[in-house]
Amino acid sequence: EDKVVQSPLSLVVHEGDTVTLNCSYEVTNFRSLLWYKQEKKAPTFLFMLTSSGIEKKSGRLSSILDKKELFSILNITATQTGDSAIYLCAVGRYGNKLVFGAGTILRVKS
Amino acid sequence: NAGVTQTPKFRVLKTGQSMTLLCAQDMNHEYMYWYRQDPGMGLRLIHYSVGEGTTAKGEVPDGYNVSRLKKQNFLLGLESAAPSQTSVYFCASGRFPGGQGWQDEQFFGPGTRLTVL
């Protein structure tokens, strides 16, 4: 059975802290790994990773994939209150379906 | 471009009632999906469609039906609602894969919060 596990389930940090969110997976027909940010409504796309060891970066957010050990991390540096959200990890499979993890709830306190 | 839109935004049903959720996308995407999101369980795929006139079951299809009569619309039906179907429902769409720059990215609608009493 396909499985995507995110950790921690939730965390609370102070503004300016750096956080690392984890995503491990066991999915057949792996094609990609995606990160989404979900605030109050629809998940919004952050990154898609397909190759091991190549970091993707967008501002204070960065992510990397390890296809040998079957995990990805999402780093957020210098956190701000606007980073408070649920962060979802999903694995894209051949056949165009995504398998989602349960998400990590991040709360950034000012 | 409106992207992906969903109606209604909220709905309360009594057990046994039926309803249809409507999803529309204006990005000319081939693929469309219905998910439900429950606390602590992430997004789970209910049904999906790879093109007009086609539908397929996802991970949790029981109690739901879908139709895709037009490429831009994907309907999710509940024939006899049960309290276990209380959830937030998201519709998503995605491009046909392949070629340069293919992406697995799916674009999500704002969600429908459904409560079944």
CSV table of C-alpha atoms in Angstrom, one decimal:
chain,number,residue,atom,x,y,z
A,1,GLU,CA,0.0,0.0,0.0
A,2,ASP,CA,1.3,3.4,-0.9
A,3,LYS,CA,2.3,5.5,2.1
A,4,VAL,CA,3.5,9.1,2.6
A,5,VAL,CA,4.5,10.0,6.2
A,6,GLN,CA,5.2,13.5,7.3
A,7,SER,CA,6.8,14.6,10.5
A,8,PRO,CA,6.4,16.3,12.8
A,9,LEU,CA,2.6,16.4,12.8
A,10,SER,CA,2.7,19.9,14.2
A,11,LEU,CA,5.2,22.4,15.6
A,12,VAL,CA,5.3,25.9,17.1
A,13,VAL,CA,8.3,28.2,16.5
A,14,HIS,CA,9.1,31.8,17.0
A,15,GLU,CA,9.6,34.3,14.2
A,16,GLY,CA,13.1,34.1,12.9
A,17,ASP,CA,13.6,30.4,13.7
A,18,THR,CA,14.5,27.9,11.0
A,19,VAL,CA,12.3,24.8,10.6
A,20,THR,CA,12.8,21.5,8.8
A,21,LEU,CA,9.8,19.5,7.7
A,22,ASN,CA,10.2,15.9,6.8
A,23,CYS,CA,8.4,13.6,4.3
A,24,SER,CA,9.2,9.9,3.8
A,25,TYR,CA,7.4,7.7,1.3
A,26,GLU,CA,6.9,4.2,0.0
A,27,VAL,CA,5.0,4.6,-3.3
A,28,THR,CA,5.0,2.4,-6.3
A,29,ASN,CA,5.7,4.0,-9.7
A,30,PHE,CA,7.2,7.1,-8.2
A,31,ARG,CA,7.6,10.0,-10.5
A,32,SER,CA,7.9,13.2,-8.4
A,33,LEU,CA,7.5,14.7,-5.0
A,34,LEU,CA,5.6,17.8,-4.4
A,35,TRP,CA,5.2,20.3,-1.6
A,36,TYR,CA,2.1,22.4,-1.1
A,37,LYS,CA,1.2,25.1,1.4
A,38,GLN,CA,-2.3,25.2,2.7
A,39,GLU,CA,-3.6,28.2,4.6
A,40,LYS,CA,-7.3,28.6,5.0
A,41,LYS,CA,-8.5,27.3,1.8
A,42,ALA,CA,-6.9,25.6,-1.3
A,43,PRO,CA,-3.4,24.1,-1.2
A,44,THR,CA,-1.0,26.1,-3.2
A,45,PHE,CA,2.0,24.6,-5.0
A,46,LEU,CA,5.5,25.2,-3.7
A,47,PHE,CA,7.9,22.8,-5.3
A,48,MET,CA,8.1,19.7,-7.5
A,49,LEU,CA,11.3,17.5,-7.2
A,50,THR,CA,12.2,14.7,-9.5
A,51,SER,CA,16.0,14.2,-9.1
A,52,SER,CA,17.9,13.3,-6.0
A,53,GLY,CA,20.3,15.8,-4.5
A,54,ILE,CA,19.2,18.9,-6.4
A,55,GLU,CA,17.9,21.6,-4.1
A,56,LYS,CA,15.0,23.7,-5.2
A,57,LYS,CA,14.8,27.2,-3.7
A,58,SER,CA,12.2,29.9,-3.5
A,59,GLY,CA,13.1,32.8,-1.3
A,60,ARG,CA,13.4,31.5,2.3
A,61,LEU,CA,12.0,28.1,1.3
A,62,SER,CA,14.1,25.2,0.0
A,63,SER,CA,13.6,21.5,-0.6
A,64,ILE,CA,15.6,18.5,-1.5
A,65,LEU,CA,14.9,14.9,-2.4
A,66,ASP,CA,16.7,11.7,-1.6
A,67,LYS,CA,15.4,8.9,-3.9
A,68,LYS,CA,17.7,6.3,-2.4
A,69,GLU,CA,16.5,6.8,1.2
A,70,LEU,CA,13.0,7.8,0.0
A,71,PHE,CA,12.5,11.1,1.7
A,72,SER,CA,12.4,14.8,1.2
A,73,ILE,CA,12.8,17.8,3.5
A,74,LEU,CA,11.4,21.3,3.3
A,75,ASN,CA,13.4,24.0,5.0
A,76,ILE,CA,12.1,27.4,6.0
A,77,THR,CA,14.6,30.0,7.2
A,78,ALA,CA,13.9,33.2,9.1
A,79,THR,CA,10.3,32.2,9.6
A,80,GLN,CA,7.5,34.8,9.6
A,81,THR,CA,4.0,34.6,11.0
A,82,GLY,CA,2.8,34.4,7.3
A,83,ASP,CA,4.5,31.0,7.1
A,84,SER,CA,1.9,29.6,9.5
A,85,ALA,CA,0.0,27.0,7.5
A,86,ILE,CA,-0.3,23.3,6.9
A,87,TYR,CA,2.5,22.0,4.7
A,88,LEU,CA,1.5,19.0,2.6
A,89,CYS,CA,3.9,16.5,0.9
A,90,ALA,CA,2.6,14.5,-2.0
A,91,VAL,CA,4.1,11.9,-4.3
A,92,GLY,CA,3.2,11.9,-8.0
A,93,ARG,CA,2.8,8.5,-9.5
A,94,TYR,CA,2.8,7.4,-13.1
A,95,GLY,CA,-0.9,7.5,-13.9
A,96,ASN,CA,-1.2,11.1,-12.8
A,97,LYS,CA,-2.3,10.6,-9.3
A,98,LEU,CA,-0.9,12.2,-6.1
A,99,VAL,CA,-0.6,10.4,-2.8
A,100,PHE,CA,-0.7,12.9,0.1
A,101,GLY,CA,0.7,12.8,3.5
A,102,ALA,CA,-1.3,14.0,6.5
A,103,GLY,CA,0.5,17.3,6.6
A,104,THR,CA,2.6,19.3,9.1
A,105,ILE,CA,0.8,22.1,10.9
A,106,LEU,CA,3.3,25.0,11.4
A,107,ARG,CA,2.5,27.9,13.7
A,108,VAL,CA,4.9,30.8,13.9
A,109,LYS,CA,4.5,33.0,16.9
A,110,SER,CA,5.5,36.7,16.9
B,1,ASN,CA,-8.7,33.3,-15.3
B,2,ALA,CA,-10.7,32.0,-12.4
B,3,GLY,CA,-8.7,28.8,-12.2
B,4,VAL,CA,-10.7,26.1,-10.4
B,5,THR,CA,-14.0,27.1,-8.8
B,6,GLN,CA,-16.3,25.0,-6.6
B,7,THR,CA,-19.9,25.5,-5.7
B,8,PRO,CA,-21.3,25.5,-3.1
B,9,LYS,CA,-18.8,26.7,-0.5
B,10,PHE,CA,-20.8,25.3,2.5
B,11,ARG,CA,-23.6,22.9,2.8
B,12,VAL,CA,-25.5,21.1,5.6
B,13,LEU,CA,-27.4,17.9,4.8
B,14,LYS,CA,-29.5,15.5,6.8
B,15,THR,CA,-28.6,11.8,6.7
B,16,GLY,CA,-30.1,10.3,3.6
B,17,GLN,CA,-30.3,13.5,1.5
B,18,SER,CA,-28.5,13.8,-1.8
B,19,MET,CA,-26.5,16.6,-3.3
B,20,THR,CA,-24.1,17.5,-6.1
B,21,LEU,CA,-20.9,19.4,-5.9
B,22,LEU,CA,-19.8,21.3,-9.0
B,23,CYS,CA,-16.3,21.9,-10.0
B,24,ALA,CA,-15.3,24.0,-13.0
B,25,GLN,CA,-11.9,24.9,-14.5
B,26,ASP,CA,-10.9,27.3,-17.2
B,27,MET,CA,-7.4,26.2,-17.8
B,28,ASN,CA,-8.2,23.5,-20.4
B,29,HIS,CA,-6.8,20.8,-18.3
B,30,GLU,CA,-7.4,17.2,-19.2
B,31,TYR,CA,-7.3,15.7,-15.7
B,32,MET,CA,-9.7,16.5,-12.9
B,33,TYR,CA,-9.9,15.1,-9.3
B,34,TRP,CA,-12.1,15.1,-6.3
B,35,TYR,CA,-10.5,14.8,-2.8
B,36,ARG,CA,-11.8,14.8,0.7
B,37,GLN,CA,-9.7,16.3,3.6
B,38,ASP,CA,-10.3,15.1,7.1
B,39,PRO,CA,-8.3,16.2,10.2
B,40,GLY,CA,-5.0,14.2,10.5
B,41,MET,CA,-5.6,12.4,7.3
B,42,GLY,CA,-4.4,14.7,4.5
B,43,LEU,CA,-6.1,14.7,1.2
B,44,ARG,CA,-7.6,11.4,0.0
B,45,LEU,CA,-8.6,10.8,-3.7
B,46,ILE,CA,-12.3,10.0,-4.2
B,47,HIS,CA,-12.6,9.8,-8.0
B,48,TYR,CA,-10.8,11.3,-10.9
B,49,SER,CA,-11.1,11.8,-14.7
B,50,VAL,CA,-8.5,11.7,-17.4
B,51,GLY,CA,-10.7,13.4,-20.0
B,52,GLU,CA,-14.2,14.3,-21.0
B,53,GLY,CA,-16.5,11.3,-20.6
B,54,THR,CA,-14.2,9.3,-18.5
B,55,THR,CA,-14.1,8.6,-14.7
B,56,ALA,CA,-12.2,6.3,-12.4
B,57,LYS,CA,-12.2,5.3,-8.8
B,58,GLY,CA,-9.7,6.7,-6.3
B,59,GLU,CA,-8.8,5.6,-2.9
B,60,VAL,CA,-12.2,6.2,-1.1
B,61,PRO,CA,-14.9,6.0,-3.8
B,62,ASP,CA,-17.7,4.4,-1.8
B,63,GLY,CA,-20.8,6.5,-1.4
B,64,TYR,CA,-19.9,8.9,-4.2
B,65,ASN,CA,-20.5,9.1,-7.9
B,66,VAL,CA,-19.0,11.5,-10.5
B,67,SER,CA,-19.6,12.6,-14.0
B,68,ARG,CA,-17.5,14.6,-16.6
B,69,LEU,CA,-19.8,15.4,-19.4
B,70,LYS,CA,-17.8,18.5,-20.4
B,71,LYS,CA,-14.1,18.9,-20.2
B,72,GLN,CA,-14.3,21.9,-18.0
B,73,ASN,CA,-16.7,20.5,-15.4
B,74,PHE,CA,-16.5,17.6,-12.9
B,75,LEU,CA,-19.5,16.8,-10.7
B,76,LEU,CA,-19.4,14.9,-7.4
B,77,GLY,CA,-22.6,13.4,-6.2
B,78,LEU,CA,-23.7,12.0,-2.9
B,79,GLU,CA,-26.8,9.9,-3.4
B,80,SER,CA,-27.6,9.2,0.3
B,81,ALA,CA,-25.4,11.3,2.6
B,82,ALA,CA,-24.0,9.8,5.8
B,83,PRO,CA,-22.4,11.5,8.8
B,84,SER,CA,-19.1,9.8,7.8
B,85,GLN,CA,-19.1,12.0,4.7
B,86,THR,CA,-18.8,15.2,6.8
B,87,SER,CA,-15.6,16.6,5.4
B,88,VAL,CA,-14.0,19.3,3.3
B,89,TYR,CA,-14.1,18.5,-0.4
B,90,PHE,CA,-11.5,19.8,-2.8
B,91,CYS,CA,-11.6,19.6,-6.6
B,92,ALA,CA,-8.3,19.8,-8.5
B,93,SER,CA,-7.2,19.8,-12.2
B,94,GLY,CA,-4.0,19.0,-13.9
B,95,ARG,CA,-2.3,19.2,-17.4
B,96,PHE,CA,-1.8,16.2,-19.6
B,97,PRO,CA,1.7,15.0,-18.8
B,98,GLY,CA,4.6,14.4,-21.1
B,99,GLY,CA,6.8,16.6,-23.2
B,100,GLN,CA,9.2,19.2,-22.0
B,101,GLY,CA,8.3,20.8,-18.7
B,102,TRP,CA,5.7,18.3,-17.7
B,103,GLN,CA,4.5,18.8,-14.1
B,104,ASP,CA,2.5,16.7,-11.7
B,105,GLU,CA,1.2,19.9,-10.2
B,106,GLN,CA,-2.5,19.9,-9.5
B,107,PHE,CA,-4.4,23.2,-9.1
B,108,PHE,CA,-7.0,23.2,-6.4
B,109,GLY,CA,-10.3,24.9,-5.9
B,110,PRO,CA,-11.2,26.7,-2.6
B,111,GLY,CA,-13.1,23.7,-1.2
B,112,THR,CA,-16.6,22.9,0.0
B,113,ARG,CA,-17.3,22.3,3.6
B,114,LEU,CA,-20.0,19.7,4.0
B,115,THR,CA,-21.7,18.7,7.2
B,116,VAL,CA,-24.0,15.7,7.4
B,117,LEU,CA,-26.3,15.6,10.5
